[in-house]
Amino acid sequence: MSYWVYIMTNAYKYVLYIGVTNDLARRYQEHKNGMSEGFTKKYNCHYLVYYEEYQMVNDAIAREKQLKKWSREKKYTLIRRLNPRMEDLGIYIL
């Protein structure tokens, strides 16, 4: 089974949300359709801009915690290394 650490953002690419899931396509749809209560719904984080795959849930959770501690600039550097225009990658995982 795969586990995913992912980063969502809003239309202005200012707000970042970091999460972990075992079904990235389903979780993306939940965020995109406003089915996920809380932070992403409140701040309209509907755009998947980054993700990493892990085989062990503990590794994914550890990475999520690590990324959440990073500065905003370090997170943007990570995202832009693989997704320079911060495009919505959700279309590639559906």
mmCIF file of C-alpha atoms in Angstrom:
data_model
loop_
_atom_site.group_PDB
_atom_site.id
_atom_site.type_symbol
_atom_site.label_atom_id
_atom_site.label_comp_id
_atom_site.label_asym_id
_atom_site.label_seq_id
_atom_site.Cartn_x
_atom_site.Cartn_y
_atom_site.Cartn_z
ATOM 1 C CA MET A 1 0.000 0.000 0.000
ATOM 2 C CA SER A 2 1.141 3.532 -0.746
ATOM 3 C CA TYR A 3 0.911 6.563 1.483
ATOM 4 C CA TRP A 4 1.156 10.108 0.264
ATOM 5 C CA VAL A 5 2.356 13.378 1.743
ATOM 6 C CA TYR A 6 0.805 16.223 -0.194
ATOM 7 C CA ILE A 7 0.614 20.003 -0.296
ATOM 8 C CA MET A 8 -2.511 21.917 -1.285
ATOM 9 C CA THR A 9 -2.785 25.652 -1.904
ATOM 10 C CA ASN A 10 -5.389 28.261 -2.764
ATOM 11 C CA ALA A 11 -5.884 30.185 -6.025
ATOM 12 C CA TYR A 12 -3.463 32.900 -4.889
ATOM 13 C CA LYS A 13 -0.796 30.284 -4.056
ATOM 14 C CA TYR A 14 -0.354 31.867 -0.634
ATOM 15 C CA VAL A 15 -1.896 29.433 1.830
ATOM 16 C CA LEU A 16 -0.254 26.009 2.126
ATOM 17 C CA TYR A 17 -1.794 22.890 3.642
ATOM 18 C CA ILE A 18 0.260 19.745 4.242
ATOM 19 C CA GLY A 19 -1.454 16.410 4.750
ATOM 20 C CA VAL A 20 -0.999 12.646 4.545
ATOM 21 C CA THR A 21 -3.328 10.033 3.036
ATOM 22 C CA ASN A 22 -3.440 6.478 1.728
ATOM 23 C CA ASP A 23 -5.571 7.487 -1.290
ATOM 24 C CA LEU A 24 -4.315 10.660 -2.955
ATOM 25 C CA ALA A 25 -6.955 10.780 -5.718
ATOM 26 C CA ARG A 26 -9.827 10.430 -3.232
ATOM 27 C CA ARG A 27 -8.337 12.973 -0.840
ATOM 28 C CA TYR A 28 -7.755 15.444 -3.681
ATOM 29 C CA GLN A 29 -11.410 15.131 -4.715
ATOM 30 C CA GLU A 30 -12.533 15.683 -1.125
ATOM 31 C CA HIS A 31 -10.515 18.900 -0.901
ATOM 32 C CA LYS A 32 -11.508 20.026 -4.409
ATOM 33 C CA ASN A 33 -15.223 19.502 -3.768
ATOM 34 C CA GLY A 34 -15.234 21.069 -0.304
ATOM 35 C CA MET A 35 -16.075 17.757 1.355
ATOM 36 C CA SER A 36 -13.248 18.138 3.847
ATOM 37 C CA GLU A 37 -14.235 20.362 6.759
ATOM 38 C CA GLY A 38 -11.623 22.540 8.367
ATOM 39 C CA PHE A 39 -8.554 24.383 7.157
ATOM 40 C CA THR A 40 -8.630 23.525 3.450
ATOM 41 C CA LYS A 41 -12.304 24.371 3.118
ATOM 42 C CA LYS A 42 -11.974 27.605 5.097
ATOM 43 C CA TYR A 43 -8.995 28.809 3.031
ATOM 44 C CA ASN A 44 -10.103 27.318 -0.322
ATOM 45 C CA CYS A 45 -7.073 25.075 -0.697
ATOM 46 C CA HIS A 46 -8.267 23.214 -3.779
ATOM 47 C CA TYR A 47 -5.021 22.934 -5.746
ATOM 48 C CA LEU A 48 -2.616 20.027 -5.349
ATOM 49 C CA VAL A 49 0.861 21.423 -5.976
ATOM 50 C CA TYR A 50 3.148 18.752 -4.530
ATOM 51 C CA TYR A 51 3.157 15.133 -3.402
ATOM 52 C CA GLU A 52 5.529 12.362 -2.365
ATOM 53 C CA GLU A 53 4.860 8.626 -2.177
ATOM 54 C CA TYR A 54 5.872 6.365 0.724
ATOM 55 C CA GLN A 55 5.472 2.651 1.351
ATOM 56 C CA MET A 56 5.368 2.913 5.143
ATOM 57 C CA VAL A 57 2.783 5.026 6.938
ATOM 58 C CA ASN A 58 5.279 5.957 9.661
ATOM 59 C CA ASP A 59 7.636 7.403 7.042
ATOM 60 C CA ALA A 60 4.830 9.459 5.510
ATOM 61 C CA ILE A 61 3.735 10.815 8.885
ATOM 62 C CA ALA A 62 7.325 11.667 9.824
ATOM 63 C CA ARG A 63 7.774 13.546 6.541
ATOM 64 C CA GLU A 64 4.486 15.417 7.042
ATOM 65 C CA LYS A 65 5.640 16.542 10.483
ATOM 66 C CA GLN A 66 9.034 17.556 9.096
ATOM 67 C CA LEU A 67 7.501 19.667 6.317
ATOM 68 C CA LYS A 68 5.091 21.370 8.712
ATOM 69 C CA LYS A 69 8.086 22.630 10.706
ATOM 70 C CA TRP A 70 9.779 24.142 7.663
ATOM 71 C CA SER A 71 9.648 27.853 6.886
ATOM 72 C CA ARG A 72 7.250 29.057 4.210
ATOM 73 C CA GLU A 73 10.169 29.830 1.887
ATOM 74 C CA LYS A 74 11.664 26.362 2.268
ATOM 75 C CA LYS A 75 8.272 24.806 1.432
ATOM 76 C CA TYR A 76 7.935 26.969 -1.683
ATOM 77 C CA THR A 77 11.458 26.004 -2.773
ATOM 78 C CA LEU A 78 10.558 22.324 -2.445
ATOM 79 C CA ILE A 79 7.342 22.762 -4.426
ATOM 80 C CA ARG A 80 8.899 24.843 -7.189
ATOM 81 C CA ARG A 81 11.746 22.390 -7.676
ATOM 82 C CA LEU A 82 9.250 19.874 -9.107
ATOM 83 C CA ASN A 83 6.355 22.164 -10.025
ATOM 84 C CA PRO A 84 7.839 25.570 -11.014
ATOM 85 C CA ARG A 85 4.510 27.132 -12.012
ATOM 86 C CA MET A 86 2.679 25.626 -9.034
ATOM 87 C CA GLU A 87 0.094 24.081 -11.338
ATOM 88 C CA ASP A 88 -2.723 21.917 -10.018
ATOM 89 C CA LEU A 89 -1.337 18.385 -10.267
ATOM 90 C CA GLY A 90 -4.687 16.825 -9.425
ATOM 91 C CA ILE A 91 -5.509 16.245 -13.075
ATOM 92 C CA TYR A 92 -2.544 13.872 -13.316
ATOM 93 C CA ILE A 93 -3.626 11.630 -10.453
ATOM 94 C CA LEU A 94 -7.294 11.124 -11.339
#
